[in-house]
PDB file of C-alpha atoms in Angstrom:
ATOM      1  CA  MET T 831     112.887  91.507  43.774  1.00 59.00           C
ATOM      2  CA  ALA T 832     115.805  91.944  41.875  1.00 74.00           C
ATOM      3  CA  THR T 833     118.032  88.710  41.509  1.00 82.00           C
ATOM      4  CA  MET T 834     121.623  89.101  40.491  1.00 81.00           C
ATOM      5  CA  GLU T 835     121.442  88.445  36.412  1.00 84.00           C
ATOM      6  CA  GLU T 836     118.470  91.041  37.246  1.00 85.00           C
ATOM      7  CA  ILE T 837     120.921  93.564  38.612  1.00 81.00           C
ATOM      8  CA  VAL T 838     124.280  93.510  36.336  1.00 84.00           C
ATOM      9  CA  LYS T 839     121.431  93.449  33.283  1.00 84.00           C
ATOM     10  CA  LYS T 840     120.729  96.462  34.525  1.00 83.00           C
ATOM     11  CA  ALA T 841     123.961  97.884  35.377  1.00 82.00           C
ATOM     12  CA  ASP T 842     124.515  97.069  31.277  1.00 85.00           C
ATOM     13  CA  LEU T 843     121.509  98.599  30.275  1.00 86.00           C
ATOM     14  CA  LEU T 844     122.931 102.107  32.854  1.00 86.00           C
ATOM     15  CA  GLY T 845     126.322 101.262  31.000  1.00 88.00           C
ATOM     16  CA  TYR T 846     127.860 101.073  34.033  1.00 86.00           C
ATOM     17  CA  ARG T 847     131.827 100.764  33.139  1.00 89.00           C
ATOM     18  CA  GLY T 848     135.249  99.641  34.597  1.00 88.00           C
ATOM     19  CA  GLU T 849     135.243 100.944  38.657  1.00 89.00           C
ATOM     20  CA  LYS T 850     131.751 102.390  38.791  1.00 87.00           C
ATOM     21  CA  ARG T 851     130.222  99.080  36.954  1.00 84.00           C
ATOM     22  CA  GLU T 852     132.303  97.417  40.280  1.00 87.00           C
ATOM     23  CA  GLU T 853     130.440 100.113  43.095  1.00 89.00           C
ATOM     24  CA  TYR T 854     126.729  99.593  41.624  1.00 85.00           C
ATOM     25  CA  LEU T 855     127.005  95.823  41.063  1.00 86.00           C
ATOM     26  CA  LYS T 856     128.491  96.292  45.295  1.00 88.00           C
ATOM     27  CA  GLN T 857     126.222  98.791  46.456  1.00 89.00           C
ATOM     28  CA  GLU T 858     123.082  97.140  44.620  1.00 86.00           C
ATOM     29  CA  PHE T 859     124.509  92.891  46.120  1.00 87.00           C
ATOM     30  CA  LYS T 860     124.520  94.671  49.618  1.00 89.00           C
ATOM     31  CA  LEU T 861     120.995  96.075  49.401  1.00 89.00           C
ATOM     32  CA  LEU T 862     120.121  92.411  47.775  1.00 88.00           C
ATOM     33  CA  GLU T 863     122.001  90.658  50.690  1.00 91.00           C
ATOM     34  CA  GLU T 864     120.405  93.118  53.176  1.00 92.00           C
ATOM     35  CA  ARG T 865     117.016  92.434  52.031  1.00 90.00           C
ATOM     36  CA  GLN T 866     117.283  88.898  51.814  1.00 92.00           C
ATOM     37  CA  GLU T 867     118.636  89.149  55.768  1.00 94.00           C
ATOM     38  CA  LYS T 868     115.270  91.060  56.224  1.00 95.00           C
ATOM     39  CA  LYS T 869     112.716  88.513  54.780  1.00 94.00           C
ATOM     40  CA  GLU T 870     114.750  85.998  56.523  1.00 95.00           C
ATOM     41  CA  GLU T 871     114.191  87.282  59.484  1.00 96.00           C
ATOM     42  CA  ALA T 872     110.832  88.830  58.978  1.00 95.00           C
ATOM     43  CA  GLU T 873     110.128  84.514  58.543  1.00 96.00           C
ATOM     44  CA  ARG T 874     111.495  83.399  61.736  1.00 95.00           C
ATOM     45  CA  GLN T 875     109.580  85.975  62.928  1.00 95.00           C
ATOM     46  CA  GLU T 876     106.785  84.778  62.462  1.00 96.00           C
ATOM     47  CA  ARG T 877     107.702  80.851  62.520  1.00 95.00           C
ATOM     48  CA  LYS T 878     108.938  81.992  66.455  1.00 95.00           C
ATOM     49  CA  GLU T 879     105.420  83.904  66.569  1.00 95.00           C
ATOM     50  CA  GLU T 880     102.691  80.848  64.679  1.00 95.00           C
ATOM     51  CA  ALA T 881     105.132  78.931  67.706  1.00 94.00           C
ATOM     52  CA  GLU T 882     104.424  80.590  70.275  1.00 94.00           C
ATOM     53  CA  GLY T 883     100.953  81.524  69.957  1.00 94.00           C
ATOM     54  CA  GLN T 884     100.289  77.330  69.675  1.00 94.00           C
ATOM     55  CA  ALA T 885     102.034  75.884  72.710  1.00 94.00           C
ATOM     56  CA  ARG T 886     100.308  79.538  74.550  1.00 95.00           C
ATOM     57  CA  GLU T 887      96.789  77.654  73.012  1.00 95.00           C
ATOM     58  CA  LYS T 888      97.928  75.350  74.114  1.00 95.00           C
ATOM     59  CA  LYS T 889      98.236  75.932  77.614  1.00 95.00           C
ATOM     60  CA  GLU T 890      95.041  77.301  77.473  1.00 96.00           C
ATOM     61  CA  GLU T 891      93.758  74.374  75.948  1.00 96.00           C
ATOM     62  CA  ALA T 892      95.484  71.980  78.931  1.00 95.00           C
ATOM     63  CA  GLU T 893      94.062  75.813  81.717  1.00 96.00           C
ATOM     64  CA  ARG T 894      90.309  74.025  80.045  1.00 96.00           C
ATOM     65  CA  GLN T 895      91.216  70.536  80.514  1.00 96.00           C
ATOM     66  CA  ALA T 896      92.167  71.304  84.407  1.00 96.00           C
ATOM     67  CA  ARG T 897      89.066  73.415  85.152  1.00 96.00           C
ATOM     68  CA  LYS T 898      86.940  71.028  83.462  1.00 96.00           C
ATOM     69  CA  LYS T 899      88.136  68.459  85.510  1.00 96.00           C
ATOM     70  CA  LYS T 900      87.993  70.768  89.083  1.00 96.00           C
ATOM     71  CA  GLU T 901      84.492  71.530  87.909  1.00 96.00           C
ATOM     72  CA  GLU T 902      83.161  68.014  87.234  1.00 96.00           C
ATOM     73  CA  ALA T 903      85.410  66.753  90.275  1.00 96.00           C
ATOM     74  CA  ASP T 904      83.509  69.879  92.405  1.00 96.00           C
ATOM     75  CA  ARG T 905      80.197  68.957  91.125  1.00 95.00           C
ATOM     76  CA  LYS T 906      80.747  65.253  92.011  1.00 95.00           C
ATOM     77  CA  GLU T 907      81.324  66.332  95.408  1.00 95.00           C
ATOM     78  CA  ARG T 908      78.506  68.290  95.864  1.00 94.00           C
ATOM     79  CA  LEU T 909      76.200  66.360  94.906  1.00 95.00           C
ATOM     80  CA  GLU T 910      78.034  62.737  96.659  1.00 94.00           C
ATOM     81  CA  LEU T 911      76.923  65.730  99.641  1.00 94.00           C
ATOM     82  CA  GLU T 912      73.870  66.667  98.728  1.00 92.00           C
ATOM     83  CA  LYS T 913      73.748  63.354  98.542  1.00 92.00           C
ATOM     84  CA  MET T 914      74.329  62.231 102.051  1.00 93.00           C
ATOM     85  CA  LYS T 915      72.298  64.686 103.585  1.00 92.00           C
ATOM     86  CA  LEU T 916      69.218  63.517 101.879  1.00 91.00           C
ATOM     87  CA  ASP T 917      70.090  59.916 103.864  1.00 89.00           C
ATOM     88  CA  ALA T 918      70.159  61.648 106.426  1.00 89.00           C
ATOM     89  CA  GLU T 919      67.696  63.630 106.280  1.00 87.00           C
ATOM     90  CA  MET T 920      65.719  59.695 104.712  1.00 87.00           C
ATOM     91  CA  LYS T 921      66.776  58.535 107.984  1.00 85.00           C
ATOM     92  CA  LEU T 922      65.512  60.958 110.280  1.00 85.00           C
ATOM     93  CA  LEU T 923      62.561  61.479 108.810  1.00 83.00           C
ATOM     94  CA  GLN T 924      61.566  57.857 108.798  1.00 80.00           C
ATOM     95  CA  ALA T 925      62.619  57.615 112.742  1.00 80.00           C
ATOM     96  CA  LYS T 926      60.142  60.808 113.607  1.00 76.00           C
ATOM     97  CA  ILE T 927      58.320  58.363 112.159  1.00 78.00           C
ATOM     98  CA  GLU T 928      58.867  55.015 113.263  1.00 72.00           C
ATOM     99  CA  ALA T 929      58.639  56.960 115.985  1.00 70.00           C
ATOM    100  CA  GLY T 930      55.294  58.910 116.223  1.00 65.00           C
ATOM    101  CA  ILE T 931      53.441  57.247 114.994  1.00 58.00           C
ATOM    102  CA  LEU T 932      54.340  54.231 118.265  1.00 49.00           C
ATOM    103  CA  LYS T 933      53.931  57.195 120.693  1.00 48.00           C
ATOM    104  CA  ASN T 934      50.366  58.346 118.816  1.00 48.00           C
ATOM    105  CA  GLU T 935      48.852  55.204 120.414  1.00 47.00           C
ATOM    106  CA  PRO T 936      45.840  54.844 121.992  1.00 47.00           C
ATOM    107  CA  ASP T 937      46.018  51.729 123.502  1.00 46.00           C
ATOM    108  CA  GLY T 938      50.026  52.399 124.192  1.00 43.00           C
ATOM    109  CA  SER T 939      50.633  48.899 121.731  1.00 43.00           C
ATOM    110  CA  GLY T 940      52.601  50.909 119.639  1.00 44.00           C
ATOM    111  CA  ALA T 941      51.339  48.047 116.615  1.00 42.00           C
ATOM    112  CA  ARG T 942      51.338  50.853 113.896  1.00 45.00           C
ATOM    113  CA  SER T 943      48.385  49.377 111.291  1.00 45.00           C
ATOM    114  CA  SER T 944      50.822  49.051 108.125  1.00 46.00           C
ATOM    115  CA  ASP T 945      51.981  46.062 110.243  1.00 45.00           C
ATOM    116  CA  THR T 946      48.735  43.867 111.394  1.00 46.00           C
ATOM    117  CA  GLY T 947      47.485  44.157 106.741  1.00 49.00           C
ATOM    118  CA  ALA T 948      48.599  44.306 103.584  1.00 51.00           C
ATOM    119  CA  LYS T 949      50.213  47.894 102.359  1.00 56.00           C
ATOM    120  CA  HIS T 950      47.345  50.593 101.748  1.00 57.00           C
ATOM    121  CA  PRO T 951      47.848  52.451  97.828  1.00 62.00           C
ATOM    122  CA  LYS T 952      48.995  56.441  99.092  1.00 73.00           C
ATOM    123  CA  LEU T 953      45.751  59.148  99.014  1.00 76.00           C
ATOM    124  CA  PRO T 954      46.857  61.516  96.767  1.00 80.00           C
ATOM    125  CA  ASN T 955      46.962  65.443  97.429  1.00 82.00           C
ATOM    126  CA  PHE T 956      43.860  67.071  97.232  1.00 79.00           C
ATOM    127  CA  GLN T 957      44.085  69.309  93.980  1.00 82.00           C
ATOM    128  CA  ASP T 958      42.300  72.157  94.489  1.00 78.00           C
ATOM    129  CA  GLY T 959      39.811  73.871  90.793  1.00 82.00           C
ATOM    130  CA  ARG T 960      39.845  69.317  89.994  1.00 85.00           C
ATOM    131  CA  ASP T 961      38.967  67.339  91.673  1.00 83.00           C
ATOM    132  CA  ASP T 962      35.679  67.474  94.262  1.00 84.00           C
ATOM    133  CA  LEU T 963      35.955  69.189  97.459  1.00 82.00           C
ATOM    134  CA  GLY T 964      33.032  66.692  98.797  1.00 84.00           C
ATOM    135  CA  ILE T 965      33.471  63.837  96.752  1.00 84.00           C
ATOM    136  CA  TRP T 966      37.677  64.056  98.289  1.00 82.00           C
ATOM    137  CA  LEU T 967      36.645  64.177 101.430  1.00 83.00           C
ATOM    138  CA  THR T 968      34.448  61.103 101.345  1.00 86.00           C
ATOM    139  CA  ARG T 969      36.867  58.983  99.446  1.00 84.00           C
ATOM    140  CA  PHE T 970      39.479  60.272 103.022  1.00 83.00           C
ATOM    141  CA  GLU T 971      37.161  59.322 105.344  1.00 84.00           C
ATOM    142  CA  ARG T 972      36.069  56.276 103.504  1.00 85.00           C
ATOM    143  CA  PHE T 973      40.099  55.380 103.527  1.00 83.00           C
ATOM    144  CA  PRO T 974      41.123  55.522 107.740  1.00 82.00           C
ATOM    145  CA  GLU T 975      38.657  54.025 108.570  1.00 84.00           C
ATOM    146  CA  SER T 976      38.900  51.157 106.617  1.00 83.00           C
ATOM    147  CA  ASN T 977      42.063  51.248 107.803  1.00 81.00           C
ATOM    148  CA  GLY T 978      41.115  51.010 111.486  1.00 82.00           C
ATOM    149  CA  TRP T 979      43.214  54.566 112.045  1.00 80.00           C
ATOM    150  CA  SER T 980      41.773  56.141 115.465  1.00 80.00           C
ATOM    151  CA  ARG T 981      39.862  59.552 114.667  1.00 78.00           C
ATOM    152  CA  GLU T 982      43.600  61.190 116.616  1.00 77.00           C
ATOM    153  CA  LYS T 983      45.799  60.863 112.971  1.00 78.00           C
ATOM    154  CA  TRP T 984      42.886  62.725 110.675  1.00 77.00           C
ATOM    155  CA  SER T 985      43.882  65.325 111.565  1.00 75.00           C
ATOM    156  CA  SER T 986      47.496  64.908 110.598  1.00 75.00           C
ATOM    157  CA  SER T 987      46.664  62.975 107.571  1.00 78.00           C
ATOM    158  CA  LEU T 988      44.108  65.296 106.066  1.00 79.00           C
ATOM    159  CA  CYS T 989      46.970  68.228 106.745  1.00 77.00           C
ATOM    160  CA  ALA T 990      49.295  66.936 104.201  1.00 79.00           C
ATOM    161  CA  LEU T 991      46.463  66.178 102.096  1.00 83.00           C
ATOM    162  CA  LEU T 992      45.383  69.616 101.385  1.00 82.00           C
ATOM    163  CA  THR T 993      46.005  72.214  98.849  1.00 83.00           C
ATOM    164  CA  GLY T 994      45.168  75.473  97.468  1.00 82.00           C
ATOM    165  CA  ARG T 995      41.921  76.962  98.743  1.00 82.00           C
ATOM    166  CA  ALA T 996      40.971  73.460 100.769  1.00 80.00           C
ATOM    167  CA  LEU T 997      44.989  74.530 103.246  1.00 80.00           C
ATOM    168  CA  ASP T 998      43.824  77.661 103.526  1.00 80.00           C
ATOM    169  CA  CYS T 999      40.528  76.818 104.486  1.00 82.00           C
ATOM    170  CA  TYR T1000      41.783  74.271 106.781  1.00 79.00           C
ATOM    171  CA  GLY T1001      44.852  76.382 108.935  1.00 81.00           C
ATOM    172  CA  ARG T1002      41.916  79.440 109.105  1.00 82.00           C
ATOM    173  CA  LEU T1003      40.988  76.735 111.323  1.00 81.00           C
ATOM    174  CA  SER T1004      41.268  76.801 115.612  1.00 80.00           C
ATOM    175  CA  ALA T1005      43.423  73.305 116.820  1.00 77.00           C
ATOM    176  CA  GLU T1006      40.105  71.874 118.263  1.00 78.00           C
ATOM    177  CA  GLN T1007      37.728  71.453 115.014  1.00 76.00           C
ATOM    178  CA  ALA T1008      41.058  70.969 113.170  1.00 73.00           C
ATOM    179  CA  LYS T1009      40.746  67.956 115.472  1.00 72.00           C
ATOM    180  CA  ASP T1010      37.277  67.546 114.061  1.00 69.00           C
TER     181      ASP T1010
END
């Protein structure tokens, strides 16, 4: 962009004198001023758009943070509800187990085998393809015998520990066969 000095030099080079020179300089100075105003306006507009963009980014970031906090709160609430649900299910199962064990005692004494002695290790599930069924069944039979279980309890415990083909075979047995 031309400066005022350059405009004056150009007027001199063009050979303008007097009124013509004055008119030329006014016109060029006016154009220079308009260009300067347009440039300043463009810079103001650019700063304004930049400020608006930054404000928009801040707003979006605040919204993202709020959304993230809400999602985290929702997740915590879901986990807490799930925990409460699992706790309730656990208590219900515990009550059912205790009621079932007390109800199934043949002599009506209500004593549980776990109350009469030391804690026993849990029997591992039968793993189809890894365990030998005959050896596993022998092990299973020795466990309830050594712990004084009544034979009526054996089938429900056996069913819970079988998997794969062994469980399929057990499922095909009649109710009487399964109890034996």
